[in-house]
Short mmCIF file of C-alpha atoms in Angstrom, two decimals:
data_model
loop_
_atom_site.label_atom_id
_atom_site.label_comp_id
_atom_site.label_asym_id
_atom_site.label_seq_id
_atom_site.Cartn_x
_atom_site.Cartn_y
_atom_site.Cartn_z
CA MET A 1084 50.70 0.64 -16.37
CA ASP A 1085 51.95 4.25 -16.38
CA LEU A 1086 49.88 5.93 -13.69
CA ASP A 1087 50.39 9.49 -15.00
CA VAL A 1088 49.28 8.51 -18.50
CA PHE A 1089 46.28 6.64 -17.08
CA VAL A 1090 45.16 9.64 -15.00
CA THR A 1091 45.63 12.02 -17.93
CA ALA A 1092 43.53 9.78 -20.17
CA HIS A 1093 40.60 9.38 -17.76
CA HIS A 1094 40.50 12.30 -15.34
CA ALA A 1095 38.04 14.16 -17.57
CA GLU A 1096 35.58 11.26 -17.27
CA TRP A 1097 35.94 11.23 -13.49
CA ASN A 1098 35.39 14.96 -13.29
CA ARG A 1099 32.32 14.68 -15.51
CA LEU A 1100 30.90 11.92 -13.29
CA ASP A 1101 31.49 14.10 -10.24
CA GLN A 1102 29.70 17.00 -11.93
CA LEU A 1103 26.67 14.85 -12.73
CA LEU A 1104 26.52 13.60 -9.14
CA THR A 1105 26.60 17.11 -7.70
CA ARG A 1106 23.94 18.54 -10.01
CA SER A 1107 21.18 20.15 -7.97
CA ARG A 1108 18.64 20.00 -10.82
CA ARG A 1109 16.99 16.88 -12.15
CA LEU A 1110 19.07 15.04 -14.75
CA SER A 1111 17.76 14.60 -18.25
CA GLY A 1112 17.41 11.17 -19.82
CA ALA A 1113 20.63 11.58 -21.77
CA GLU A 1114 22.49 12.68 -18.65
CA VAL A 1115 21.21 9.65 -16.73
CA ASP A 1116 22.50 7.35 -19.46
CA GLU A 1117 25.82 9.18 -19.39
CA LEU A 1118 26.01 8.85 -15.60
CA VAL A 1119 25.42 5.09 -15.75
CA ALA A 1120 28.08 4.66 -18.45
CA LEU A 1121 30.60 6.77 -16.52
CA TYR A 1122 29.84 4.83 -13.31
CA GLN A 1123 30.57 1.50 -15.01
CA ARG A 1124 33.69 2.88 -16.64
CA THR A 1125 35.00 4.39 -13.40
CA ALA A 1126 34.36 1.12 -11.57
CA THR A 1127 36.53 -0.62 -14.16
CA HIS A 1128 39.23 2.02 -13.71
CA LEU A 1129 39.15 1.50 -9.94
CA SER A 1130 39.49 -2.27 -10.38
CA LEU A 1131 42.48 -1.83 -12.67
CA LEU A 1132 44.20 0.51 -10.23
CA GLN A 1133 43.64 -1.87 -7.31
CA SER A 1134 45.05 -4.85 -9.19
CA THR A 1135 48.06 -3.22 -10.88
CA THR A 1136 49.51 0.00 -9.48
CA PRO A 1137 47.46 1.02 -6.47
CA ASP A 1138 47.88 4.64 -5.47
CA PRO A 1139 46.21 5.27 -2.07
CA THR A 1140 45.08 8.81 -2.85
CA LEU A 1141 43.67 8.02 -6.26
CA VAL A 1142 42.07 4.75 -5.12
CA SER A 1143 40.39 6.58 -2.24
CA ARG A 1144 39.02 9.24 -4.58
CA LEU A 1145 37.67 6.73 -7.08
CA THR A 1146 36.23 4.51 -4.31
CA GLN A 1147 34.18 7.43 -3.00
CA LEU A 1148 33.17 8.42 -6.52
CA VAL A 1149 32.01 4.89 -7.38
CA ALA A 1150 30.12 4.58 -4.07
CA ARG A 1151 28.29 7.88 -4.67
CA ALA A 1152 27.45 6.90 -8.23
CA ARG A 1153 26.20 3.50 -7.17
CA ALA A 1154 23.88 5.09 -4.60
CA VAL A 1155 22.38 7.25 -7.35
CA VAL A 1156 22.21 4.51 -9.99
CA THR A 1157 20.78 1.74 -7.79
CA GLY A 1158 18.89 3.97 -5.38
CA THR A 1159 18.46 3.37 -1.68
CA ARG A 1160 16.21 0.84 -0.04
CA ARG A 1161 14.92 0.87 3.51
CA ALA A 1162 14.57 -2.29 5.50
CA SER A 1163 10.97 -3.27 6.11
CA TRP A 1164 8.98 -5.81 8.09
CA ARG A 1165 8.94 -7.90 4.92
CA ASP A 1166 12.74 -8.10 5.08
CA ALA A 1167 12.58 -9.25 8.70
CA ALA A 1168 9.94 -11.86 7.87
CA ARG A 1169 11.98 -13.12 4.93
CA PHE A 1170 15.08 -13.36 7.12
CA LEU A 1171 13.27 -15.38 9.80
CA THR A 1172 11.40 -17.69 7.43
CA GLU A 1173 14.00 -18.14 4.69
CA GLY A 1174 17.40 -16.53 5.14
CA PHE A 1175 18.37 -17.65 8.63
CA PRO A 1176 16.95 -21.21 8.57
CA ALA A 1177 18.45 -21.76 5.09
CA ALA A 1178 21.87 -20.62 6.30
CA VAL A 1179 21.69 -23.00 9.27
CA TYR A 1180 20.49 -25.82 7.02
CA LEU A 1181 23.28 -25.28 4.49
CA SER A 1182 25.93 -25.28 7.21
CA ARG A 1183 24.69 -28.54 8.75
CA ARG A 1184 27.69 -30.47 7.39
CA TRP A 1185 29.81 -28.33 9.69
CA TRP A 1186 27.75 -27.94 12.85
CA ILE A 1187 26.36 -31.49 13.13
CA PRO A 1188 29.86 -33.10 13.23
CA THR A 1189 30.92 -30.28 15.55
CA ALA A 1190 28.00 -31.11 17.87
CA LEU A 1191 28.68 -34.86 17.85
CA LEU A 1192 32.42 -34.56 18.46
CA SER A 1193 31.96 -31.90 21.14
CA THR A 1194 29.34 -33.97 22.97
CA VAL A 1195 31.62 -37.01 22.91
CA ALA A 1196 34.49 -34.87 24.19
CA ALA A 1197 32.40 -33.55 27.10
CA ALA A 1198 31.26 -37.10 27.96
CA VAL A 1199 34.84 -38.42 27.90
CA ILE A 1200 36.03 -35.57 30.12
CA GLY A 1201 33.18 -36.24 32.54
CA TRP A 1202 33.89 -39.97 32.60
CA TRP A 1203 37.62 -39.33 33.18
CA ILE A 1204 36.95 -36.94 36.09
CA ALA A 1205 34.29 -39.19 37.67
CA GLY A 1206 36.57 -42.23 37.63
CA HIS A 1207 39.76 -40.60 38.89
CA PRO A 1208 39.74 -39.11 42.41
CA GLU A 1209 43.19 -37.61 41.84
CA VAL A 1210 41.78 -35.54 38.97
CA GLN A 1211 38.95 -34.38 41.20
CA ALA A 1212 41.47 -33.38 43.84
CA SER A 1213 43.30 -31.24 41.27
CA ILE A 1214 40.07 -29.34 40.58
CA GLY A 1215 39.39 -28.36 44.18
CA ALA A 1216 39.69 -29.28 47.83
CA PRO A 1217 37.32 -32.03 49.06
CA ALA A 1218 35.32 -29.54 51.12
CA ASP A 1219 34.90 -27.26 48.12
CA LEU A 1220 33.81 -30.13 45.91
CA ARG A 1221 31.23 -31.26 48.48
CA GLU A 1222 29.88 -27.71 48.65
CA MET A 1223 29.53 -27.65 44.89
CA THR A 1224 27.80 -31.02 44.50
CA ARG A 1225 25.68 -31.39 47.67
CA PRO A 1226 21.88 -30.94 47.55
CA GLY A 1227 21.28 -27.22 47.39
CA GLY A 1228 24.96 -26.64 46.63
CA GLN A 1229 26.52 -24.34 44.08
CA TYR A 1230 25.51 -26.35 41.02
CA GLU A 1231 21.86 -26.17 42.05
CA SER A 1232 21.75 -22.70 43.61
CA TYR A 1233 23.43 -21.17 40.54
CA TYR A 1234 20.15 -21.18 38.63
CA SER A 1235 18.17 -19.47 41.39
CA SER A 1236 20.83 -17.11 42.74
CA HIS A 1237 19.35 -14.08 40.93
CA PRO A 1238 15.86 -12.93 39.94
CA ALA A 1239 14.69 -14.90 36.91
CA ALA A 1240 14.44 -11.93 34.54
CA SER A 1241 17.91 -10.53 35.27
CA PHE A 1242 19.43 -14.03 35.27
CA ALA A 1243 17.88 -14.77 31.86
CA ALA A 1244 19.21 -11.48 30.48
CA GLN A 1245 22.70 -12.18 31.84
CA VAL A 1246 22.74 -15.71 30.43
CA TRP A 1247 21.49 -14.48 27.05
CA THR A 1248 24.19 -11.78 26.88
CA ASN A 1249 27.00 -14.19 27.78
CA ASN A 1250 25.87 -16.88 25.35
CA ALA A 1251 25.29 -14.40 22.52
CA GLN A 1252 28.81 -13.05 23.02
CA ALA A 1253 30.26 -16.57 22.90
CA ALA A 1254 28.34 -17.36 19.70
CA ALA A 1255 29.38 -14.07 18.10
CA MET A 1256 33.02 -14.75 18.97
CA CYS A 1257 32.80 -18.16 17.29
CA LEU A 1258 31.39 -16.55 14.17
CA VAL A 1259 33.83 -13.65 14.01
CA LEU A 1260 37.00 -15.47 15.06
CA GLY A 1261 36.45 -18.22 12.51
CA ALA A 1262 38.25 -16.03 9.98
CA PHE A 1263 41.47 -16.61 11.99
CA LEU A 1264 42.01 -20.08 10.47
CA CYS A 1265 39.54 -21.81 12.86
CA VAL A 1266 41.92 -22.00 15.84
CA PRO A 1267 40.10 -19.55 18.20
CA VAL A 1268 36.79 -21.30 17.50
CA LEU A 1269 38.22 -24.67 18.49
CA TRP A 1270 39.58 -23.13 21.70
CA ILE A 1271 36.22 -21.54 22.64
CA LEU A 1272 34.48 -24.84 21.90
CA PHE A 1273 36.98 -26.75 24.03
CA LEU A 1274 36.47 -24.43 27.01
CA ASN A 1275 32.70 -24.87 26.81
CA MET A 1276 32.98 -28.65 26.65
CA LEU A 1277 35.53 -28.65 29.46
CA ASN A 1278 33.14 -26.76 31.74
CA LEU A 1279 30.33 -29.15 30.86
CA GLY A 1280 32.58 -32.18 31.35
CA VAL A 1281 33.73 -30.98 34.77
CA GLY A 1282 30.12 -30.63 35.92
CA LEU A 1283 29.25 -34.06 34.57
CA GLY A 1284 32.25 -35.66 36.24
CA LEU A 1285 31.91 -34.05 39.66
CA MET A 1286 28.17 -34.58 39.95
CA SER A 1287 28.52 -38.16 38.71
CA ALA A 1288 31.21 -38.86 41.30
CA ALA A 1289 28.84 -37.50 43.96
CA GLY A 1290 26.06 -39.81 42.74
CA ARG A 1291 23.92 -36.89 41.57
CA LEU A 1292 24.26 -37.08 37.79
CA ASP A 1293 20.48 -37.27 37.36
CA THR A 1294 20.09 -33.98 39.23
CA PHE A 1295 22.75 -32.32 37.08
CA LEU A 1296 21.15 -33.48 33.84
CA GLY A 1297 17.76 -32.33 35.11
CA LEU A 1298 19.23 -28.86 35.56
CA VAL A 1299 21.21 -28.70 32.30
CA LEU A 1300 18.98 -30.37 29.73
CA PRO A 1301 15.95 -28.02 29.83
CA HIS A 1302 17.94 -25.08 28.46
CA GLY A 1303 21.16 -26.80 27.47
CA LEU A 1304 19.81 -28.63 24.43
CA LEU A 1305 18.85 -25.44 22.60
CA GLU A 1306 21.72 -23.42 24.02
CA LEU A 1307 24.41 -25.91 22.99
CA THR A 1308 22.82 -26.36 19.57
CA ALA A 1309 23.13 -22.62 19.00
CA VAL A 1310 26.76 -22.70 20.14
CA PHE A 1311 27.47 -25.66 17.83
CA VAL A 1312 25.84 -23.86 14.89
CA ALA A 1313 27.95 -20.77 15.61
CA ALA A 1314 31.12 -22.84 15.95
CA GLY A 1315 30.39 -24.80 12.78
CA THR A 1316 29.73 -21.59 10.86
CA GLY A 1317 32.94 -20.07 12.22
CA LEU A 1318 34.89 -23.16 11.17
CA ARG A 1319 33.37 -22.99 7.70
CA LEU A 1320 34.34 -19.32 7.46
CA GLY A 1321 37.91 -20.16 8.45
CA TRP A 1322 38.08 -23.01 5.96
CA THR A 1323 36.81 -20.70 3.22
CA LEU A 1324 39.87 -18.55 3.81
CA ILE A 1325 42.04 -21.62 3.30
CA ASP A 1326 40.08 -23.11 0.39
CA PRO A 1327 37.66 -20.68 -1.30
CA GLY A 1328 36.78 -23.19 -4.02
CA PRO A 1329 35.90 -21.88 -7.48
CA ARG A 1330 35.24 -18.37 -6.13
CA THR A 1331 37.95 -15.79 -5.58
CA ARG A 1332 39.04 -15.66 -1.95
CA ARG A 1333 37.71 -12.12 -1.62
CA ALA A 1334 34.29 -12.99 -3.07
CA ALA A 1335 34.05 -16.19 -1.02
CA MET A 1336 34.91 -14.44 2.25
CA ALA A 1337 32.45 -11.63 1.47
CA GLN A 1338 29.61 -14.07 0.82
CA GLU A 1339 30.34 -16.30 3.82
CA GLY A 1340 30.92 -13.27 6.03
CA ARG A 1341 27.54 -11.77 5.15
CA ALA A 1342 25.86 -15.10 5.87
CA ALA A 1343 27.72 -15.34 9.20
CA LEU A 1344 26.51 -11.87 10.17
CA GLY A 1345 22.94 -12.95 9.55
CA MET A 1346 23.58 -16.11 11.57
CA ALA A 1347 24.74 -13.99 14.50
CA ILE A 1348 21.42 -12.13 14.53
CA GLY A 1349 19.37 -15.32 14.20
CA LEU A 1350 21.33 -17.19 16.85
CA ALA A 1351 20.90 -14.26 19.25
CA LEU A 1352 17.14 -14.84 18.97
CA VAL A 1353 17.58 -18.59 19.55
CA LEU A 1354 19.75 -17.93 22.59
CA PHE A 1355 17.15 -15.47 23.86
CA VAL A 1356 14.65 -18.33 23.98
CA SER A 1357 17.25 -20.54 25.66
CA GLY A 1358 17.92 -17.79 28.21
CA LEU A 1359 14.21 -17.55 29.03
CA ILE A 1360 14.10 -21.30 29.64
CA GLU A 1361 17.21 -21.15 31.81
CA GLY A 1362 15.90 -18.19 33.78
CA PHE A 1363 12.30 -19.29 34.30
CA VAL A 1364 12.00 -23.05 33.66
CA THR A 1365 15.26 -24.56 34.95
CA PRO A 1366 14.95 -23.16 38.52
CA SER A 1367 11.18 -23.61 38.65
CA GLY A 1368 9.33 -26.03 40.88
CA LEU A 1369 8.19 -28.13 37.93
CA PRO A 1370 8.98 -31.87 38.04
CA THR A 1371 12.24 -32.83 36.37
CA TRP A 1372 10.44 -34.66 33.57
CA ALA A 1373 8.35 -31.59 32.79
CA ARG A 1374 11.38 -29.29 32.66
CA ILE A 1375 13.26 -31.70 30.39
CA ALA A 1376 10.17 -32.09 28.19
CA ILE A 1377 10.07 -28.32 27.68
CA GLY A 1378 13.74 -28.34 26.68
CA VAL A 1379 13.25 -31.26 24.28
CA ALA A 1380 10.22 -29.56 22.75
CA ALA A 1381 12.16 -26.32 22.19
CA GLU A 1382 14.99 -28.29 20.55
CA LEU A 1383 12.61 -30.19 18.28
CA VAL A 1384 10.86 -26.99 17.22
CA PHE A 1385 14.21 -25.46 16.27
CA LEU A 1386 15.30 -28.53 14.29
CA LEU A 1387 11.96 -28.68 12.46
CA TYR A 1388 12.29 -24.96 11.74
CA VAL A 1389 15.74 -25.53 10.22
CA TYR A 1390 14.99 -28.69 8.29
CA VAL A 1391 11.48 -27.80 7.06
CA LEU A 1392 11.62 -24.05 6.42
CA GLY A 1393 15.38 -23.93 5.92
CA GLY A 1394 15.51 -26.98 3.68
CA ARG A 1395 12.67 -25.67 1.52
CA ALA A 1396 14.29 -22.23 1.20
CA ALA A 1397 17.71 -23.74 0.41
CA ARG A 1398 16.24 -25.91 -2.35
CA ALA A 1399 14.63 -22.78 -3.78
CA GLY A 1400 18.05 -21.14 -4.03
CA GLU A 1401 18.23 -19.22 -0.74
CA ARG A 1402 21.78 -19.06 0.68
CA GLY A 1403 21.36 -16.82 3.71
CA ASP A 1404 23.06 -13.93 1.91
CA VAL A 1405 21.64 -10.42 1.76
CA GLU A 1406 19.56 -9.28 -1.19
CA PRO A 1407 21.60 -8.64 -4.36
CA ALA A 1408 20.60 -4.97 -4.28
CA ASP A 1409 22.14 -4.60 -0.82
CA ARG A 1410 25.51 -6.09 -1.73
CA ASN A 1411 28.54 -4.15 -2.80
CA PRO A 1412 29.05 -4.61 -6.52
CA GLU A 1413 31.84 -6.89 -7.64
CA LEU A 1414 34.16 -4.78 -9.70
CA PRO A 1415 35.27 -6.13 -13.06
CA THR A 1416 38.83 -7.35 -13.30
CA ALA A 1417 39.51 -6.34 -16.87
CA ALA A 1418 38.80 -3.31 -19.05
#
């Protein structure tokens, strides 16, 4: 395509669209129809330029022009409490439900990996010696030692906030870094399972595995589920880059990326609940069975939330994406 000829043929239309957008008075009905037609035509022009002979200056000008026209044509919409309610009752649980084929295998394989690491450390004193000196290991695993005092070393409220921040950052990293062909997500997941496996192994070797599980399970069930969901979503995002399916790679990444952004917000709320349990329930004086029961109950509520509300919304067509009116329009690929 000859760029000079193309600009000469269409610059009058672009200028006219710009004039209509900068009008201070109210547009007439005919002018509104003209604006809509020019918006659609200019969007097609922009698509052609991007796919054939992209000129940075011209593409930038038309991108801004199309964005301004779209704002006028489609109008603006403010988020409301109804949007938040829809997100919590449909969008987020549906997104988690639809990604279950990724996060459930991730959870099972990760749990097995942590158990194998723990078994390997517990049964091999030489591996324990490579982790720390005998005196340090005894200090970590003894009654009232570091593994136990960790959960009561700070005031409950500040500890819960710190835990929530750290876990939310880890989940967000899994979601964001999934676009880098899955590798960073696998590494983050491995580090988490390694830390869990080391605790399992050392406390098991000290004969205090029941104490360790009593400390980890109350908050760990919900916390690890959220991490597995984030990791599974990140892996799905990375795989979409490799194999977008019938969609174009750009459209597939845009759709999955928007869903992942919503997942980050939803998982932050889930991890907030987990942080409250870790800050207030785990170090409490409640019997071990009561603390574990609270953790199991929180996990069951989340799974019911995903499978009941999420499953129903997914069957109704919900995909965890934003409303169509809030998405960027997909430009046509041909005139």
